[in-house]
mmCIF file of C-alpha atoms in Angstrom:
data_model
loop_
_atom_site.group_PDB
_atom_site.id
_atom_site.type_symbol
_atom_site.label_atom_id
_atom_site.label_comp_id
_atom_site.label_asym_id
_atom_site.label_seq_id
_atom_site.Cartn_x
_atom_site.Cartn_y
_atom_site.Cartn_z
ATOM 1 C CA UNK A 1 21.456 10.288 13.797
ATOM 2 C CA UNK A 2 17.833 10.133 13.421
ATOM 3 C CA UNK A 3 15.397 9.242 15.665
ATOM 4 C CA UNK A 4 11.644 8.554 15.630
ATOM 5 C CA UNK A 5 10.120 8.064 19.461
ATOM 6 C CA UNK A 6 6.413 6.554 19.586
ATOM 7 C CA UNK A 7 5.838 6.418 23.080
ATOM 8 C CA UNK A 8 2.747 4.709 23.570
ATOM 9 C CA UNK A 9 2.428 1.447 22.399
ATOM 10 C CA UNK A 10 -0.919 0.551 22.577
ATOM 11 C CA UNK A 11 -4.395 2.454 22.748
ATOM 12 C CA UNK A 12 -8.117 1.290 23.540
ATOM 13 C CA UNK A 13 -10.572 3.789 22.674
ATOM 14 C CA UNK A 14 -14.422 3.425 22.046
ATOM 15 C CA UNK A 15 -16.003 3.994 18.761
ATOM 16 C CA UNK A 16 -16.959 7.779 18.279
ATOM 17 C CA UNK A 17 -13.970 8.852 20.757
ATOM 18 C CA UNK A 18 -11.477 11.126 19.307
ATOM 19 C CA UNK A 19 -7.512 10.078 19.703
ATOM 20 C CA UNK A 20 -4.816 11.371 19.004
ATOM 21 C CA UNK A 21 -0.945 9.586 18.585
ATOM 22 C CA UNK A 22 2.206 11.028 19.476
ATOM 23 C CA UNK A 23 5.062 11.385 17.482
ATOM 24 C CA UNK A 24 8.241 13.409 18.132
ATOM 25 C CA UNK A 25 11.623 12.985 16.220
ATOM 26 C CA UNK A 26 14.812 14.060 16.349
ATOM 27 C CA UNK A 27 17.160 15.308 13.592
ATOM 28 C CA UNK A 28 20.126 17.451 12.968
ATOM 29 C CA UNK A 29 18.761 18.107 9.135
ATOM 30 C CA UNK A 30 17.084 21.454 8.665
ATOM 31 C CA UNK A 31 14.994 19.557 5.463
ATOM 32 C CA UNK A 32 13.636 16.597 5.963
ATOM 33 C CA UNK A 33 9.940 14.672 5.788
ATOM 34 C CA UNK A 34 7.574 13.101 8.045
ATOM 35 C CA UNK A 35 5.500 10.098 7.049
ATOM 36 C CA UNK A 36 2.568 8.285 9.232
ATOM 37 C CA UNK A 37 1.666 5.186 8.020
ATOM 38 C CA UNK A 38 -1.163 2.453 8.836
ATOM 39 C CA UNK A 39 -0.967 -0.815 8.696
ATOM 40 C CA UNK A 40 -4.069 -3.290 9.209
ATOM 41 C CA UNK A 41 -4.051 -6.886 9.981
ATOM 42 C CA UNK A 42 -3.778 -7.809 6.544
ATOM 43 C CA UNK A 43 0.206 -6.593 7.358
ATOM 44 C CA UNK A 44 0.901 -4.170 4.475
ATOM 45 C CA UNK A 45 1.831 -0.283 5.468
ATOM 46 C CA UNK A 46 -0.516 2.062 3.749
ATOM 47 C CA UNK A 47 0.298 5.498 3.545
ATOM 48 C CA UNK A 48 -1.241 8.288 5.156
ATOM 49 C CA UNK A 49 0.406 11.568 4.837
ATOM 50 C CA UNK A 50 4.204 12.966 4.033
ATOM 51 C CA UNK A 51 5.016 17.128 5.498
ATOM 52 C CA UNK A 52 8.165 18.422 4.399
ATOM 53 C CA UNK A 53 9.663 20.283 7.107
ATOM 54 C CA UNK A 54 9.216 23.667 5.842
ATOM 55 C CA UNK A 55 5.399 23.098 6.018
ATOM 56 C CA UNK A 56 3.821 23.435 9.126
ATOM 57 C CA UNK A 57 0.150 24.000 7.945
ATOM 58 C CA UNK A 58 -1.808 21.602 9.893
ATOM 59 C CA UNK A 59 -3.463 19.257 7.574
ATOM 60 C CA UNK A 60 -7.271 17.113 7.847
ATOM 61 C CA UNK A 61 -8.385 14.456 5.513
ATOM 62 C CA UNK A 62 -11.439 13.778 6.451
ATOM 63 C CA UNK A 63 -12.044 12.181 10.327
ATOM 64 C CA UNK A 64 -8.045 12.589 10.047
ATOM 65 C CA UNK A 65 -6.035 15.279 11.226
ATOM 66 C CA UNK A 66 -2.329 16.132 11.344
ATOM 67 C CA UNK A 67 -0.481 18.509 13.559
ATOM 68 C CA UNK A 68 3.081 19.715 12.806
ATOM 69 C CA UNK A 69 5.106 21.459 15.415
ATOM 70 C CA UNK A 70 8.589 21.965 14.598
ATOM 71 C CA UNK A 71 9.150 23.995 17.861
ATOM 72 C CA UNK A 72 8.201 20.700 19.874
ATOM 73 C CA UNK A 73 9.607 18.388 17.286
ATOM 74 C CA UNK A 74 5.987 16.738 17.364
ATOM 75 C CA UNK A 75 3.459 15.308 14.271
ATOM 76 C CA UNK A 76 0.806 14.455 16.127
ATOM 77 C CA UNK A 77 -2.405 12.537 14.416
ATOM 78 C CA UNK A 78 -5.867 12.556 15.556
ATOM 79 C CA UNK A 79 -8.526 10.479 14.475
ATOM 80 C CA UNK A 80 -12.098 12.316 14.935
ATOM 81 C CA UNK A 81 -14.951 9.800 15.626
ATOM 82 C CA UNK A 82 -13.259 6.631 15.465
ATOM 83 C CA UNK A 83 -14.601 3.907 13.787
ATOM 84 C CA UNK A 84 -13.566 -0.196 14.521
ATOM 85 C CA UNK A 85 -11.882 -0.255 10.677
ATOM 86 C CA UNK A 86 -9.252 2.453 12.210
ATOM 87 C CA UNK A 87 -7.839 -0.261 14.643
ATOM 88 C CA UNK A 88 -4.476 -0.990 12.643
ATOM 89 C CA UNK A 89 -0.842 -0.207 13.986
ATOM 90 C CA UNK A 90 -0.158 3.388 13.264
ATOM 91 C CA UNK A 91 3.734 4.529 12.477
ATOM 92 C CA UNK A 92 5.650 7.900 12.402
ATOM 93 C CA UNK A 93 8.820 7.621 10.128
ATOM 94 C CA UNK A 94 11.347 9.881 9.026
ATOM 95 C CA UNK A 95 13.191 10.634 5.918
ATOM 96 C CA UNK A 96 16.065 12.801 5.070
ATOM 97 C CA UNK A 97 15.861 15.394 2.129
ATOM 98 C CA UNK A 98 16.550 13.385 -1.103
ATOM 99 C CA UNK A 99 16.188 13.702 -5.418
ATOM 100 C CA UNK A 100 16.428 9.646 -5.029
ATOM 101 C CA UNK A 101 12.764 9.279 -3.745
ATOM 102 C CA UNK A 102 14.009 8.312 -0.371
ATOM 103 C CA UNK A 103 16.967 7.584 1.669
ATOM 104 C CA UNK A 104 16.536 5.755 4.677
ATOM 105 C CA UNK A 105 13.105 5.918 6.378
ATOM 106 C CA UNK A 106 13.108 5.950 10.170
ATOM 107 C CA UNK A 107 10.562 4.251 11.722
ATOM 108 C CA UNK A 108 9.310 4.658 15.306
ATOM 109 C CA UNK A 109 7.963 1.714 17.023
ATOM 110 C CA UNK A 110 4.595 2.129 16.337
ATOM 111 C CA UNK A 111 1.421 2.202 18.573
ATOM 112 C CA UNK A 112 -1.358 -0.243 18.191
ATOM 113 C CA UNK A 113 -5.015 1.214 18.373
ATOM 114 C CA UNK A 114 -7.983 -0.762 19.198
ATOM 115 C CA UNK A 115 -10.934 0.923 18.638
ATOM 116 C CA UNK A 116 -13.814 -0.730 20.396
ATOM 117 C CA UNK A 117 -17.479 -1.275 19.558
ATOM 118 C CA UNK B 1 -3.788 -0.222 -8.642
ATOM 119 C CA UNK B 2 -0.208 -0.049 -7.258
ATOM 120 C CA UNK B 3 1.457 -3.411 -6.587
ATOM 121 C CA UNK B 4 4.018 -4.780 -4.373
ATOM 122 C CA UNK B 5 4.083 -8.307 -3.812
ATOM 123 C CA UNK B 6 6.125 -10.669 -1.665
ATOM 124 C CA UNK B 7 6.336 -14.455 -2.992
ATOM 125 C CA UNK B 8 4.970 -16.102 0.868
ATOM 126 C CA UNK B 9 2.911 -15.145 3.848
ATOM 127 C CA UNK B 10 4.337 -17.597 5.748
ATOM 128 C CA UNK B 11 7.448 -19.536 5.795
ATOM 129 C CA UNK B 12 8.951 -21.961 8.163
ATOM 130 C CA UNK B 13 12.829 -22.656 7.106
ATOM 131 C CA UNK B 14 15.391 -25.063 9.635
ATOM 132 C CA UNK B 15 18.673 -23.176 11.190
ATOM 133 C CA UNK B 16 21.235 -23.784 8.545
ATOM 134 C CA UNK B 17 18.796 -23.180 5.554
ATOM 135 C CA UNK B 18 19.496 -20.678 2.520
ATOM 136 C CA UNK B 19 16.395 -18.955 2.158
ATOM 137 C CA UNK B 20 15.107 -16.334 -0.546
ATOM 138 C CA UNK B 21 12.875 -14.047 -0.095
ATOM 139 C CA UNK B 22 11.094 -12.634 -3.091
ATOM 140 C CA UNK B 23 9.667 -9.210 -4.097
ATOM 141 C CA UNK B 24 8.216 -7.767 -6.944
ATOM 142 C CA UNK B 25 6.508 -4.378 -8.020
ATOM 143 C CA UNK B 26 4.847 -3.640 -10.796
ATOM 144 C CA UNK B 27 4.930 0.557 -10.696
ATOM 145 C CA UNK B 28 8.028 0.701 -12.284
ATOM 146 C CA UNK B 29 9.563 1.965 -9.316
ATOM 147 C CA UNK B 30 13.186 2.404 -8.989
ATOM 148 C CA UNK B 31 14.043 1.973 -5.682
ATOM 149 C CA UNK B 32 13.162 -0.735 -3.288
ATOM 150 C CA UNK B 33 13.735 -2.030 0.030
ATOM 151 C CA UNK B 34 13.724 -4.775 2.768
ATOM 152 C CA UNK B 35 12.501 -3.981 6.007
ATOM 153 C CA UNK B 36 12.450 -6.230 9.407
ATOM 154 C CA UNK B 37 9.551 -5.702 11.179
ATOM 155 C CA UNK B 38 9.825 -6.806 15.328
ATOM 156 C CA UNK B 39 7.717 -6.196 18.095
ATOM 157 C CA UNK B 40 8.734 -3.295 19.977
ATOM 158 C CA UNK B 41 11.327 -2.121 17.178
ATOM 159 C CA UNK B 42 9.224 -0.824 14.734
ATOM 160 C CA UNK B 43 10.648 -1.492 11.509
ATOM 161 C CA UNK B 44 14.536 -1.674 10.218
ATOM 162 C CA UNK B 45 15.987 -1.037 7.336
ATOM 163 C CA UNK B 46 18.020 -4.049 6.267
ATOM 164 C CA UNK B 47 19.097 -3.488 2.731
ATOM 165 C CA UNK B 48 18.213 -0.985 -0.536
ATOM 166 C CA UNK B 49 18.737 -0.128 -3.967
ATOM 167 C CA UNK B 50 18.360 2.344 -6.384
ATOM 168 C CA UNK B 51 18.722 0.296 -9.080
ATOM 169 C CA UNK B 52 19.332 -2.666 -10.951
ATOM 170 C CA UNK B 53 22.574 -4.351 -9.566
ATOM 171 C CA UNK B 54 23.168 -1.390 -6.971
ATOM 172 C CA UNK B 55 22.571 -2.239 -3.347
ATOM 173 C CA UNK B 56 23.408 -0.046 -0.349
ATOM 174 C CA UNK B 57 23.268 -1.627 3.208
ATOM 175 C CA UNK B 58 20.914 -0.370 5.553
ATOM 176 C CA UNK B 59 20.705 -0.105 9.336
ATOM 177 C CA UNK B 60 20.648 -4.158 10.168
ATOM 178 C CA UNK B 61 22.410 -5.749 7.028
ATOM 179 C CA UNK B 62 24.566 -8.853 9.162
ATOM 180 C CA UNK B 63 23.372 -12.024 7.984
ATOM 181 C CA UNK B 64 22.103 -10.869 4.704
ATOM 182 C CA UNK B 65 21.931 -9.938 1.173
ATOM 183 C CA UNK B 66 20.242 -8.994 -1.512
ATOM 184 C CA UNK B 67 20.142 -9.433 -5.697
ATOM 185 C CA UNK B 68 18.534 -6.946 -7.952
ATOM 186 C CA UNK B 69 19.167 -8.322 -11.978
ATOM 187 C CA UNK B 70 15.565 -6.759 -12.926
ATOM 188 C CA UNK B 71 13.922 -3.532 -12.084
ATOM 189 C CA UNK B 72 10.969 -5.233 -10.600
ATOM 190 C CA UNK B 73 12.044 -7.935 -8.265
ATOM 191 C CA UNK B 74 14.227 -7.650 -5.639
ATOM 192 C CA UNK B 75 15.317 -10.105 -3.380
ATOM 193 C CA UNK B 76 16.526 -10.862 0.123
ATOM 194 C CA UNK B 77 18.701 -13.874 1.057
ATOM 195 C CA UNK B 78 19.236 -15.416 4.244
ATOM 196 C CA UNK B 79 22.756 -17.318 3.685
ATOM 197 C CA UNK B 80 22.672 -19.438 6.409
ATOM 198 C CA UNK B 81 18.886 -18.851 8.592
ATOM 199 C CA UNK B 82 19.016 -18.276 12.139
ATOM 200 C CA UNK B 83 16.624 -18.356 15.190
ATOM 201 C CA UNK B 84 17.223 -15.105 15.502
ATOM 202 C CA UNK B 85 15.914 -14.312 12.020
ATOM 203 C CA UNK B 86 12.866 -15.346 13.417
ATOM 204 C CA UNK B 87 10.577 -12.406 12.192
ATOM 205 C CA UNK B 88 8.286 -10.173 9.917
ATOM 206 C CA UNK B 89 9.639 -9.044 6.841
ATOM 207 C CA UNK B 90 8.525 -6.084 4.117
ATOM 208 C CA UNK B 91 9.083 -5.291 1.115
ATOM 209 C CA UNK B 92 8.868 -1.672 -0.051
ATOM 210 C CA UNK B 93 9.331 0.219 -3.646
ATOM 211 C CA UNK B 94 8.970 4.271 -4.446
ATOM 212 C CA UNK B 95 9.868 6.451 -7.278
ATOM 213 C CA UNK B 96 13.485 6.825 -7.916
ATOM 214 C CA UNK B 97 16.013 9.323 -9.163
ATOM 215 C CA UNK B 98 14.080 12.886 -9.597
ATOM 216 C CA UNK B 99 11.279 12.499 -7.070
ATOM 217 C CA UNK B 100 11.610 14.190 -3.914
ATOM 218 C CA UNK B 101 10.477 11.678 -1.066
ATOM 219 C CA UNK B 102 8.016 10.131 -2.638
ATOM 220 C CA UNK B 103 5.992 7.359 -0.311
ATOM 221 C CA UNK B 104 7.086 3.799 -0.318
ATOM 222 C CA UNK B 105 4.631 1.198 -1.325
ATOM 223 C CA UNK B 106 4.673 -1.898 0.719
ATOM 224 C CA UNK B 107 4.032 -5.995 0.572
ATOM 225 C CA UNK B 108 2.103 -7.434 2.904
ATOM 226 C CA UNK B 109 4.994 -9.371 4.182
ATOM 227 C CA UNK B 110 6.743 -12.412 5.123
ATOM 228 C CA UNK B 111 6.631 -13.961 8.354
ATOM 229 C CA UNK B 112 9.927 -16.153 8.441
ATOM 230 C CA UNK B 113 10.034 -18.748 11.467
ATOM 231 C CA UNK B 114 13.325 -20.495 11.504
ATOM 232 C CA UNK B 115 13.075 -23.507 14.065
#
């Protein structure tokens, strides 16, 4: 079975302040992927970034970074300088290895980040 | 610009009620998906397809099903609503058969109340 554990549920930060959200997963597949996904108050999940597990290059995008340990079972994802229009829910999900686009995405729970003026 | 879209924002239904909810994408996307979204339980896969009149249950499918006669629309019925039903739902949709987990595009979503 897999398993997607967000453990903290909400986050306040103040604008400029770096923060990072924890993901770790569990999964008996040796392939698989590893989403993060935002979604603002307007409701709809936007995508953010997909690893494959046989990439565990860290990866930034700009004030966002990604970090990929498959020793710790951890994608971690830090936002550098936060700004108020990052306040969204933020979730980790999981996919198996598939040619049919996706199987079943598991989603954590998700943590809600306020960023703060 | 990619396009999912989900027929209501809101909807208030009685216990008892049949209710449809709609989805449609305009990517040409073969797969697509409804997802329950509650507080504290993330989202939850309820029901998807792969294609037109194929559906596969998902992790939460009691008390509902789906209909897929076109590529683009798929939707999610609610037999007989419940309070318990009570909740946000998504629509998703991602390239099918030959791409290799591909992101799902999502709806804004549905928030059902069922008094």
């Amino acid at each position: 079975a897999q398993k997607v554990t967000q453990a903290q549920t909400e986050i306040s930060v103040v604008e400029k302040e770096d923060v990072t959200l924890d993901c770790v997963y569990e999964t008996r597949d040796t392939t698989y992927y590893l989403f993060w996904y935002k979604q603002p108050p307007s409701g709809e999940l936007v995508f953010l970034i997909r690893r494959n597990s046989f990439d565990e290059q860290n990866e930034i995008s700009g004030r966002y970074s990604w970090n990929f340990q498959k020793s710790t079972s951890s994608f971690n994802f830090t936002i550098t300088a936060s700004q108020v229009v990052d306040s969204a829910v933020y979730f980790c999900a999981l996919d198996r290895l598939s040619n049919f686009g996706n199987e079943k995405l598991t989603f954590g729970t998700g943590t809600r980040l306020t960023i703060i003026p | 610009d990619v396009k999912v879209t989900q027929s209501s924002r809101y909807l208030v239904k009685r216990t008892g009620e049949k209710v449809f909810l709609e989805c449609v994408q305009d990517m040409d996307h073969e797969n697509m998906f409804w997802y329950r979204q509650d507080p504290g339980l993330g989202l939850r896969l309820i029901y998807f397809s792969y294609d037109v009149k194929m559906k596969e249950k998902g992790d939460i499918p009691e008390g509902y099903s789906v209909s897929r006669e076109k590529k683009e629309r798929f939707s999610l019925i609610l037999e007989s609503a419940s309070t318990n039903q009570t909740s946000m739902y998504l629509c998703a949709s991602s390239k099918g058969r030959g791409s290799l987990n591909t992101e799902a595009f999502f709806g804004q979503g549905t928030r059902l109340t069922v008094v």
